[in-house]
PDB file of N, CA and C in Angstrom:
ATOM      1  N   UNK E   1    -116.579  25.210 -55.660  1.00  0.00           N
ATOM      2  CA  UNK E   1    -116.046  25.127 -57.015  1.00  0.00           C
ATOM      3  C   UNK E   1    -114.777  24.288 -57.020  1.00  0.00           C
ATOM      4  N   UNK E   2    -114.573  23.491 -58.044  1.00  0.00           N
ATOM      5  CA  UNK E   2    -113.429  22.599 -58.103  1.00  0.00           C
ATOM      6  C   UNK E   2    -112.235  23.200 -58.830  1.00  0.00           C
ATOM      7  N   UNK E   3    -111.114  22.586 -58.606  1.00  0.00           N
ATOM      8  CA  UNK E   3    -109.871  23.008 -59.249  1.00  0.00           C
ATOM      9  C   UNK E   3    -109.045  21.768 -59.565  1.00  0.00           C
ATOM     10  N   UNK E   4    -108.374  21.785 -60.722  1.00  0.00           N
ATOM     11  CA  UNK E   4    -107.476  20.699 -61.102  1.00  0.00           C
ATOM     12  C   UNK E   4    -106.137  21.309 -61.491  1.00  0.00           C
ATOM     13  N   UNK E   5    -105.070  20.769 -60.907  1.00  0.00           N
ATOM     14  CA  UNK E   5    -103.721  21.237 -61.214  1.00  0.00           C
ATOM     15  C   UNK E   5    -102.815  20.047 -61.499  1.00  0.00           C
ATOM     16  N   UNK E   6    -101.824  20.309 -62.340  1.00  0.00           N
ATOM     17  CA  UNK E   6    -100.756  19.339 -62.582  1.00  0.00           C
ATOM     18  C   UNK E   6     -99.510  19.936 -61.951  1.00  0.00           C
ATOM     19  N   UNK E   7     -98.807  19.130 -61.151  1.00  0.00           N
ATOM     20  CA  UNK E   7     -97.603  19.631 -60.500  1.00  0.00           C
ATOM     21  C   UNK E   7     -96.402  18.754 -60.846  1.00  0.00           C
ATOM     22  N   UNK E   8     -95.239  19.378 -60.858  1.00  0.00           N
ATOM     23  CA  UNK E   8     -93.961  18.678 -60.983  1.00  0.00           C
ATOM     24  C   UNK E   8     -93.168  19.047 -59.733  1.00  0.00           C
ATOM     25  N   UNK E   9     -92.733  18.039 -58.994  1.00  0.00           N
ATOM     26  CA  UNK E   9     -91.980  18.251 -57.760  1.00  0.00           C
ATOM     27  C   UNK E   9     -90.551  17.804 -57.996  1.00  0.00           C
ATOM     28  N   UNK E  10     -89.610  18.706 -57.730  1.00  0.00           N
ATOM     29  CA  UNK E  10     -88.191  18.399 -57.947  1.00  0.00           C
ATOM     30  C   UNK E  10     -87.435  18.460 -56.626  1.00  0.00           C
ATOM     31  N   UNK E  11     -86.354  17.698 -56.575  1.00  0.00           N
ATOM     32  CA  UNK E  11     -85.523  17.616 -55.377  1.00  0.00           C
ATOM     33  C   UNK E  11     -85.243  16.152 -55.085  1.00  0.00           C
ATOM     34  N   UNK E  12     -85.048  15.835 -53.808  1.00  0.00           N
ATOM     35  CA  UNK E  12     -84.902  14.424 -53.420  1.00  0.00           C
ATOM     36  C   UNK E  12     -86.310  13.907 -53.131  1.00  0.00           C
ATOM     37  N   UNK E  13     -86.974  13.442 -54.208  1.00  0.00           N
ATOM     38  CA  UNK E  13     -88.384  13.047 -54.091  1.00  0.00           C
ATOM     39  C   UNK E  13     -88.652  11.630 -54.588  1.00  0.00           C
ATOM     40  N   UNK E  14     -87.623  10.940 -55.079  1.00  0.00           N
ATOM     41  CA  UNK E  14     -87.787   9.533 -55.438  1.00  0.00           C
ATOM     42  C   UNK E  14     -86.975   8.694 -54.463  1.00  0.00           C
ATOM     43  N   UNK E  15     -87.530   7.540 -54.102  1.00  0.00           N
ATOM     44  CA  UNK E  15     -86.856   6.650 -53.165  1.00  0.00           C
ATOM     45  C   UNK E  15     -87.039   7.062 -51.710  1.00  0.00           C
ATOM     46  N   UNK E  16     -87.948   8.009 -51.455  1.00  0.00           N
ATOM     47  CA  UNK E  16     -88.179   8.491 -50.085  1.00  0.00           C
ATOM     48  C   UNK E  16     -89.646   8.364 -49.681  1.00  0.00           C
ATOM     49  N   UNK E  17     -90.442   7.657 -50.488  1.00  0.00           N
ATOM     50  CA  UNK E  17     -91.858   7.448 -50.167  1.00  0.00           C
ATOM     51  C   UNK E  17     -92.762   8.604 -50.561  1.00  0.00           C
ATOM     52  N   UNK E  18     -92.291   9.463 -51.463  1.00  0.00           N
ATOM     53  CA  UNK E  18     -93.090  10.633 -51.835  1.00  0.00           C
ATOM     54  C   UNK E  18     -94.410  10.249 -52.500  1.00  0.00           C
ATOM     55  N   UNK E  19     -94.376   9.270 -53.409  1.00  0.00           N
ATOM     56  CA  UNK E  19     -95.628   8.876 -54.090  1.00  0.00           C
ATOM     57  C   UNK E  19     -96.641   8.311 -53.105  1.00  0.00           C
ATOM     58  N   UNK E  20     -96.211   7.391 -52.253  1.00  0.00           N
ATOM     59  CA  UNK E  20     -97.136   6.794 -51.281  1.00  0.00           C
ATOM     60  C   UNK E  20     -97.684   7.859 -50.334  1.00  0.00           C
ATOM     61  N   UNK E  21     -96.820   8.762 -49.909  1.00  0.00           N
ATOM     62  CA  UNK E  21     -97.233   9.858 -49.032  1.00  0.00           C
ATOM     63  C   UNK E  21     -98.268  10.734 -49.737  1.00  0.00           C
ATOM     64  N   UNK E  22     -98.020  11.065 -51.022  1.00  0.00           N
ATOM     65  CA  UNK E  22     -98.940  11.902 -51.791  1.00  0.00           C
ATOM     66  C   UNK E  22    -100.300  11.236 -51.916  1.00  0.00           C
ATOM     67  N   UNK E  23    -100.294   9.939 -52.208  1.00  0.00           N
ATOM     68  CA  UNK E  23    -101.571   9.216 -52.331  1.00  0.00           C
ATOM     69  C   UNK E  23    -102.344   9.251 -51.012  1.00  0.00           C
ATOM     70  N   UNK E  24    -101.666   8.970 -49.905  1.00  0.00           N
ATOM     71  CA  UNK E  24    -102.332   9.011 -48.582  1.00  0.00           C
ATOM     72  C   UNK E  24    -102.888  10.397 -48.277  1.00  0.00           C
ATOM     73  N   UNK E  25    -102.078  11.422 -48.506  1.00  0.00           N
ATOM     74  CA  UNK E  25    -102.495  12.797 -48.214  1.00  0.00           C
ATOM     75  C   UNK E  25    -103.676  13.221 -49.091  1.00  0.00           C
ATOM     76  N   UNK E  26    -103.633  12.861 -50.364  1.00  0.00           N
ATOM     77  CA  UNK E  26    -104.718  13.221 -51.285  1.00  0.00           C
ATOM     78  C   UNK E  26    -106.020  12.508 -50.905  1.00  0.00           C
ATOM     79  N   UNK E  27    -105.920  11.220 -50.593  1.00  0.00           N
ATOM     80  CA  UNK E  27    -107.119  10.469 -50.193  1.00  0.00           C
ATOM     81  C   UNK E  27    -107.708  11.022 -48.903  1.00  0.00           C
ATOM     82  N   UNK E  28    -106.868  11.416 -47.972  1.00  0.00           N
ATOM     83  CA  UNK E  28    -107.339  11.978 -46.701  1.00  0.00           C
ATOM     84  C   UNK E  28    -108.097  13.287 -46.929  1.00  0.00           C
ATOM     85  N   UNK E  29    -107.774  13.990 -48.003  1.00  0.00           N
ATOM     86  CA  UNK E  29    -108.430  15.261 -48.317  1.00  0.00           C
ATOM     87  C   UNK E  29    -109.601  15.083 -49.285  1.00  0.00           C
ATOM     88  N   UNK E  30    -109.869  13.854 -49.715  1.00  0.00           N
ATOM     89  CA  UNK E  30    -110.966  13.593 -50.643  1.00  0.00           C
ATOM     90  C   UNK E  30    -110.690  14.056 -52.061  1.00  0.00           C
ATOM     91  N   UNK E  31    -109.406  14.090 -52.450  1.00  0.00           N
ATOM     92  CA  UNK E  31    -109.018  14.552 -53.776  1.00  0.00           C
ATOM     93  C   UNK E  31    -108.990  13.406 -54.781  1.00  0.00           C
ATOM     94  N   UNK E  32    -109.052  13.754 -56.057  1.00  0.00           N
ATOM     95  CA  UNK E  32    -108.940  12.794 -57.143  1.00  0.00           C
ATOM     96  C   UNK E  32    -107.664  13.094 -57.923  1.00  0.00           C
ATOM     97  N   UNK E  33    -107.221  12.097 -58.717  1.00  0.00           N
ATOM     98  CA  UNK E  33    -106.070  12.294 -59.582  1.00  0.00           C
ATOM     99  C   UNK E  33    -105.085  11.153 -59.491  1.00  0.00           C
ATOM    100  N   UNK E  34    -103.801  11.478 -59.689  1.00  0.00           N
ATOM    101  CA  UNK E  34    -102.764  10.453 -59.689  1.00  0.00           C
ATOM    102  C   UNK E  34    -101.417  11.083 -59.352  1.00  0.00           C
ATOM    103  N   UNK E  35    -100.460  10.226 -59.030  1.00  0.00           N
ATOM    104  CA  UNK E  35     -99.075  10.630 -58.792  1.00  0.00           C
ATOM    105  C   UNK E  35     -98.173   9.595 -59.443  1.00  0.00           C
ATOM    106  N   UNK E  36     -97.048  10.034 -60.005  1.00  0.00           N
ATOM    107  CA  UNK E  36     -96.116   9.094 -60.623  1.00  0.00           C
ATOM    108  C   UNK E  36     -94.701   9.667 -60.604  1.00  0.00           C
ATOM    109  N   UNK E  37     -93.741   8.752 -60.621  1.00  0.00           N
ATOM    110  CA  UNK E  37     -92.345   9.138 -60.803  1.00  0.00           C
ATOM    111  C   UNK E  37     -92.119   9.436 -62.270  1.00  0.00           C
ATOM    112  N   UNK E  38     -91.149  10.306 -62.531  1.00  0.00           N
ATOM    113  CA  UNK E  38     -90.714  10.586 -63.900  1.00  0.00           C
ATOM    114  C   UNK E  38     -89.262  10.151 -64.037  1.00  0.00           C
ATOM    115  N   UNK E  39     -88.901   9.793 -65.240  1.00  0.00           N
ATOM    116  CA  UNK E  39     -87.549   9.288 -65.487  1.00  0.00           C
ATOM    117  C   UNK E  39     -86.471  10.322 -65.180  1.00  0.00           C
ATOM    118  N   UNK E  40     -86.828  11.609 -65.161  1.00  0.00           N
ATOM    119  CA  UNK E  40     -85.845  12.654 -64.865  1.00  0.00           C
ATOM    120  C   UNK E  40     -85.600  12.845 -63.368  1.00  0.00           C
ATOM    121  N   UNK E  41     -86.233  12.008 -62.521  1.00  0.00           N
ATOM    122  CA  UNK E  41     -86.023  12.083 -61.079  1.00  0.00           C
ATOM    123  C   UNK E  41     -87.054  12.916 -60.343  1.00  0.00           C
ATOM    124  N   UNK E  42     -87.964  13.546 -61.071  1.00  0.00           N
ATOM    125  CA  UNK E  42     -89.016  14.336 -60.429  1.00  0.00           C
ATOM    126  C   UNK E  42     -90.246  13.464 -60.174  1.00  0.00           C
ATOM    127  N   UNK E  43     -91.219  14.044 -59.492  1.00  0.00           N
ATOM    128  CA  UNK E  43     -92.516  13.406 -59.262  1.00  0.00           C
ATOM    129  C   UNK E  43     -93.564  14.321 -59.874  1.00  0.00           C
ATOM    130  N   UNK E  44     -94.508  13.725 -60.594  1.00  0.00           N
ATOM    131  CA  UNK E  44     -95.589  14.475 -61.228  1.00  0.00           C
ATOM    132  C   UNK E  44     -96.911  14.024 -60.628  1.00  0.00           C
ATOM    133  N   UNK E  45     -97.831  14.966 -60.462  1.00  0.00           N
ATOM    134  CA  UNK E  45     -99.146  14.610 -59.932  1.00  0.00           C
ATOM    135  C   UNK E  45    -100.220  15.460 -60.588  1.00  0.00           C
ATOM    136  N   UNK E  46    -101.395  14.882 -60.730  1.00  0.00           N
ATOM    137  CA  UNK E  46    -102.602  15.588 -61.123  1.00  0.00           C
ATOM    138  C   UNK E  46    -103.502  15.563 -59.896  1.00  0.00           C
ATOM    139  N   UNK E  47    -103.888  16.733 -59.436  1.00  0.00           N
ATOM    140  CA  UNK E  47    -104.658  16.856 -58.198  1.00  0.00           C
ATOM    141  C   UNK E  47    -105.936  17.620 -58.508  1.00  0.00           C
ATOM    142  N   UNK E  48    -107.077  17.038 -58.136  1.00  0.00           N
ATOM    143  CA  UNK E  48    -108.360  17.648 -58.453  1.00  0.00           C
ATOM    144  C   UNK E  48    -109.308  17.536 -57.267  1.00  0.00           C
ATOM    145  N   UNK E  49    -110.060  18.613 -57.041  1.00  0.00           N
ATOM    146  CA  UNK E  49    -111.039  18.587 -55.966  1.00  0.00           C
ATOM    147  C   UNK E  49    -111.444  19.986 -55.560  1.00  0.00           C
ATOM    148  N   UNK E  50    -111.965  20.106 -54.367  1.00  0.00           N
ATOM    149  CA  UNK E  50    -112.378  21.383 -53.805  1.00  0.00           C
ATOM    150  C   UNK E  50    -111.187  22.342 -53.757  1.00  0.00           C
ATOM    151  N   UNK E  51    -111.401  23.578 -54.134  1.00  0.00           N
ATOM    152  CA  UNK E  51    -110.341  24.599 -54.188  1.00  0.00           C
ATOM    153  C   UNK E  51    -109.520  24.650 -52.900  1.00  0.00           C
ATOM    154  N   UNK E  52    -110.176  24.658 -51.770  1.00  0.00           N
ATOM    155  CA  UNK E  52    -109.480  24.766 -50.477  1.00  0.00           C
ATOM    156  C   UNK E  52    -108.620  23.528 -50.201  1.00  0.00           C
ATOM    157  N   UNK E  53    -109.147  22.354 -50.526  1.00  0.00           N
ATOM    158  CA  UNK E  53    -108.397  21.115 -50.310  1.00  0.00           C
ATOM    159  C   UNK E  53    -107.202  21.021 -51.258  1.00  0.00           C
ATOM    160  N   UNK E  54    -107.367  21.474 -52.498  1.00  0.00           N
ATOM    161  CA  UNK E  54    -106.253  21.480 -53.451  1.00  0.00           C
ATOM    162  C   UNK E  54    -105.156  22.414 -52.955  1.00  0.00           C
ATOM    163  N   UNK E  55    -105.518  23.598 -52.488  1.00  0.00           N
ATOM    164  CA  UNK E  55    -104.526  24.546 -51.949  1.00  0.00           C
ATOM    165  C   UNK E  55    -103.784  23.943 -50.758  1.00  0.00           C
ATOM    166  N   UNK E  56    -104.526  23.281 -49.888  1.00  0.00           N
ATOM    167  CA  UNK E  56    -103.911  22.635 -48.722  1.00  0.00           C
ATOM    168  C   UNK E  56    -102.932  21.551 -49.155  1.00  0.00           C
ATOM    169  N   UNK E  57    -103.308  20.780 -50.182  1.00  0.00           N
ATOM    170  CA  UNK E  57    -102.435  19.726 -50.700  1.00  0.00           C
ATOM    171  C   UNK E  57    -101.182  20.321 -51.330  1.00  0.00           C
ATOM    172  N   UNK E  58    -101.324  21.425 -52.053  1.00  0.00           N
ATOM    173  CA  UNK E  58    -100.156  22.072 -52.650  1.00  0.00           C
ATOM    174  C   UNK E  58     -99.180  22.540 -51.569  1.00  0.00           C
ATOM    175  N   UNK E  59     -99.691  23.097 -50.483  1.00  0.00           N
ATOM    176  CA  UNK E  59     -98.810  23.500 -49.377  1.00  0.00           C
ATOM    177  C   UNK E  59     -98.075  22.290 -48.814  1.00  0.00           C
ATOM    178  N   UNK E  60     -98.788  21.177 -48.649  1.00  0.00           N
ATOM    179  CA  UNK E  60     -98.164  19.962 -48.113  1.00  0.00           C
ATOM    180  C   UNK E  60     -97.101  19.427 -49.066  1.00  0.00           C
ATOM    181  N   UNK E  61     -97.364  19.481 -50.373  1.00  0.00           N
ATOM    182  CA  UNK E  61     -96.416  18.956 -51.371  1.00  0.00           C
ATOM    183  C   UNK E  61     -95.103  19.737 -51.378  1.00  0.00           C
ATOM    184  N   UNK E  62     -95.118  20.968 -50.936  1.00  0.00           N
ATOM    185  CA  UNK E  62     -93.892  21.770 -50.892  1.00  0.00           C
ATOM    186  C   UNK E  62     -92.938  21.270 -49.807  1.00  0.00           C
ATOM    187  N   UNK E  63     -93.452  20.426 -48.905  1.00  0.00           N
ATOM    188  CA  UNK E  63     -92.623  19.831 -47.846  1.00  0.00           C
ATOM    189  C   UNK E  63     -92.432  18.340 -48.069  1.00  0.00           C
ATOM    190  N   UNK E  64     -93.524  17.626 -48.376  1.00  0.00           N
ATOM    191  CA  UNK E  64     -93.452  16.189 -48.626  1.00  0.00           C
ATOM    192  C   UNK E  64     -93.232  15.392 -47.355  1.00  0.00           C
ATOM    193  N   UNK E  65     -92.929  14.103 -47.516  1.00  0.00           N
ATOM    194  CA  UNK E  65     -92.688  13.244 -46.355  1.00  0.00           C
ATOM    195  C   UNK E  65     -91.347  13.583 -45.699  1.00  0.00           C
ATOM    196  N   UNK E  66     -91.123  13.037 -44.544  1.00  0.00           N
ATOM    197  CA  UNK E  66     -89.969  13.354 -43.704  1.00  0.00           C
ATOM    198  C   UNK E  66     -88.624  13.239 -44.420  1.00  0.00           C
ATOM    199  N   UNK E  67     -88.428  12.206 -45.236  1.00  0.00           N
ATOM    200  CA  UNK E  67     -87.136  11.985 -45.881  1.00  0.00           C
ATOM    201  C   UNK E  67     -86.942  12.771 -47.181  1.00  0.00           C
ATOM    202  N   UNK E  68     -87.990  13.422 -47.657  1.00  0.00           N
ATOM    203  CA  UNK E  68     -87.891  14.187 -48.909  1.00  0.00           C
ATOM    204  C   UNK E  68     -87.195  15.523 -48.676  1.00  0.00           C
ATOM    205  N   UNK E  69     -86.617  16.045 -49.737  1.00  0.00           N
ATOM    206  CA  UNK E  69     -86.063  17.399 -49.748  1.00  0.00           C
ATOM    207  C   UNK E  69     -86.571  18.069 -51.016  1.00  0.00           C
ATOM    208  N   UNK E  70     -87.660  18.809 -50.906  1.00  0.00           N
ATOM    209  CA  UNK E  70     -88.301  19.431 -52.062  1.00  0.00           C
ATOM    210  C   UNK E  70     -87.579  20.728 -52.391  1.00  0.00           C
ATOM    211  N   UNK E  71     -87.104  20.830 -53.638  1.00  0.00           N
ATOM    212  CA  UNK E  71     -86.439  22.046 -54.107  1.00  0.00           C
ATOM    213  C   UNK E  71     -87.403  22.978 -54.823  1.00  0.00           C
ATOM    214  N   UNK E  72     -88.373  22.399 -55.543  1.00  0.00           N
ATOM    215  CA  UNK E  72     -89.260  23.219 -56.366  1.00  0.00           C
ATOM    216  C   UNK E  72     -90.550  22.468 -56.657  1.00  0.00           C
ATOM    217  N   UNK E  73     -91.663  23.198 -56.685  1.00  0.00           N
ATOM    218  CA  UNK E  73     -92.951  22.648 -57.113  1.00  0.00           C
ATOM    219  C   UNK E  73     -93.507  23.577 -58.183  1.00  0.00           C
ATOM    220  N   UNK E  74     -93.644  23.056 -59.401  1.00  0.00           N
ATOM    221  CA  UNK E  74     -94.235  23.805 -60.506  1.00  0.00           C
ATOM    222  C   UNK E  74     -95.707  23.433 -60.582  1.00  0.00           C
ATOM    223  N   UNK E  75     -96.581  24.426 -60.646  1.00  0.00           N
ATOM    224  CA  UNK E  75     -98.030  24.203 -60.659  1.00  0.00           C
ATOM    225  C   UNK E  75     -98.612  24.784 -61.933  1.00  0.00           C
ATOM    226  N   UNK E  76     -99.405  23.965 -62.637  1.00  0.00           N
ATOM    227  CA  UNK E  76    -100.132  24.416 -63.826  1.00  0.00           C
ATOM    228  C   UNK E  76    -101.595  24.027 -63.685  1.00  0.00           C
ATOM    229  N   UNK E  77    -102.488  24.945 -64.010  1.00  0.00           N
ATOM    230  CA  UNK E  77    -103.906  24.620 -64.045  1.00  0.00           C
ATOM    231  C   UNK E  77    -104.116  23.586 -65.147  1.00  0.00           C
ATOM    232  N   UNK E  78    -105.086  22.684 -64.963  1.00  0.00           N
ATOM    233  CA  UNK E  78    -105.313  21.614 -65.929  1.00  0.00           C
ATOM    234  C   UNK E  78    -106.806  21.367 -66.127  1.00  0.00           C
ATOM    235  N   UNK E  79    -107.163  20.946 -67.329  1.00  0.00           N
ATOM    236  CA  UNK E  79    -108.533  20.532 -67.637  1.00  0.00           C
ATOM    237  C   UNK E  79    -108.621  19.017 -67.785  1.00  0.00           C
ATOM    238  N   UNK E  80    -107.508  18.316 -67.517  1.00  0.00           N
ATOM    239  CA  UNK E  80    -107.469  16.859 -67.664  1.00  0.00           C
ATOM    240  C   UNK E  80    -108.420  16.192 -66.666  1.00  0.00           C
ATOM    241  N   UNK E  81    -109.206  15.209 -67.106  1.00  0.00           N
ATOM    242  CA  UNK E  81    -110.067  14.484 -66.175  1.00  0.00           C
ATOM    243  C   UNK E  81    -109.234  13.744 -65.130  1.00  0.00           C
ATOM    244  N   UNK E  82    -109.640  13.827 -63.871  1.00  0.00           N
ATOM    245  CA  UNK E  82    -108.857  13.251 -62.784  1.00  0.00           C
ATOM    246  C   UNK E  82    -109.322  11.863 -62.359  1.00  0.00           C
ATOM    247  N   UNK E  83    -110.483  11.428 -62.800  1.00  0.00           N
ATOM    248  CA  UNK E  83    -110.997  10.120 -62.379  1.00  0.00           C
ATOM    249  C   UNK E  83    -111.782  10.222 -61.085  1.00  0.00           C
ATOM    250  N   UNK E  84    -112.132   9.072 -60.524  1.00  0.00           N
ATOM    251  CA  UNK E  84    -112.989   9.020 -59.348  1.00  0.00           C
ATOM    252  C   UNK E  84    -112.253   8.925 -58.027  1.00  0.00           C
ATOM    253  N   UNK E  85    -110.972   8.586 -58.052  1.00  0.00           N
ATOM    254  CA  UNK E  85    -110.213   8.412 -56.815  1.00  0.00           C
ATOM    255  C   UNK E  85    -108.788   8.913 -57.058  1.00  0.00           C
ATOM    256  N   UNK E  86    -107.919   8.741 -56.082  1.00  0.00           N
ATOM    257  CA  UNK E  86    -106.521   9.101 -56.254  1.00  0.00           C
ATOM    258  C   UNK E  86    -105.702   7.824 -56.291  1.00  0.00           C
ATOM    259  N   UNK E  87    -104.744   7.757 -57.214  1.00  0.00           N
ATOM    260  CA  UNK E  87    -103.987   6.511 -57.385  1.00  0.00           C
ATOM    261  C   UNK E  87    -102.544   6.815 -57.752  1.00  0.00           C
ATOM    262  N   UNK E  88    -101.696   5.805 -57.638  1.00  0.00           N
ATOM    263  CA  UNK E  88    -100.322   5.876 -58.118  1.00  0.00           C
ATOM    264  C   UNK E  88    -100.300   5.338 -59.540  1.00  0.00           C
ATOM    265  N   UNK E  89     -99.728   6.103 -60.447  1.00  0.00           N
ATOM    266  CA  UNK E  89     -99.662   5.730 -61.858  1.00  0.00           C
ATOM    267  C   UNK E  89     -98.252   5.252 -62.212  1.00  0.00           C
ATOM    268  N   UNK E  90     -98.106   4.568 -63.350  1.00  0.00           N
ATOM    269  CA  UNK E  90     -96.786   4.096 -63.764  1.00  0.00           C
ATOM    270  C   UNK E  90     -95.823   5.247 -64.071  1.00  0.00           C
ATOM    271  N   UNK E  91     -94.550   4.993 -63.886  1.00  0.00           N
ATOM    272  CA  UNK E  91     -93.487   5.948 -64.198  1.00  0.00           C
ATOM    273  C   UNK E  91     -93.484   6.246 -65.689  1.00  0.00           C
ATOM    274  N   UNK E  92     -93.207   7.517 -66.023  1.00  0.00           N
ATOM    275  CA  UNK E  92     -93.067   7.886 -67.449  1.00  0.00           C
ATOM    276  C   UNK E  92     -91.676   8.465 -67.691  1.00  0.00           C
TER     277      UNK E  92
END
């Protein structure tokens, strides 16, 4: 069974490769969706796929890449279509 979540990641998550890391990690897990920077300094992502892979990705997002310092990850269930692959989206 699949699951789709929208997350907001706060902390030192811009300028440290968080988006590129998220895209690589999501693709490695066979997930769909997108990741983007937000003007408020956070990173937002839509993650969709197998329940177990989504949970694994959420655990990874709580740490992020080596230079990141994640303070908080907010998770909301979503019905938004995720598309066929995982990509980096424009900043909002």
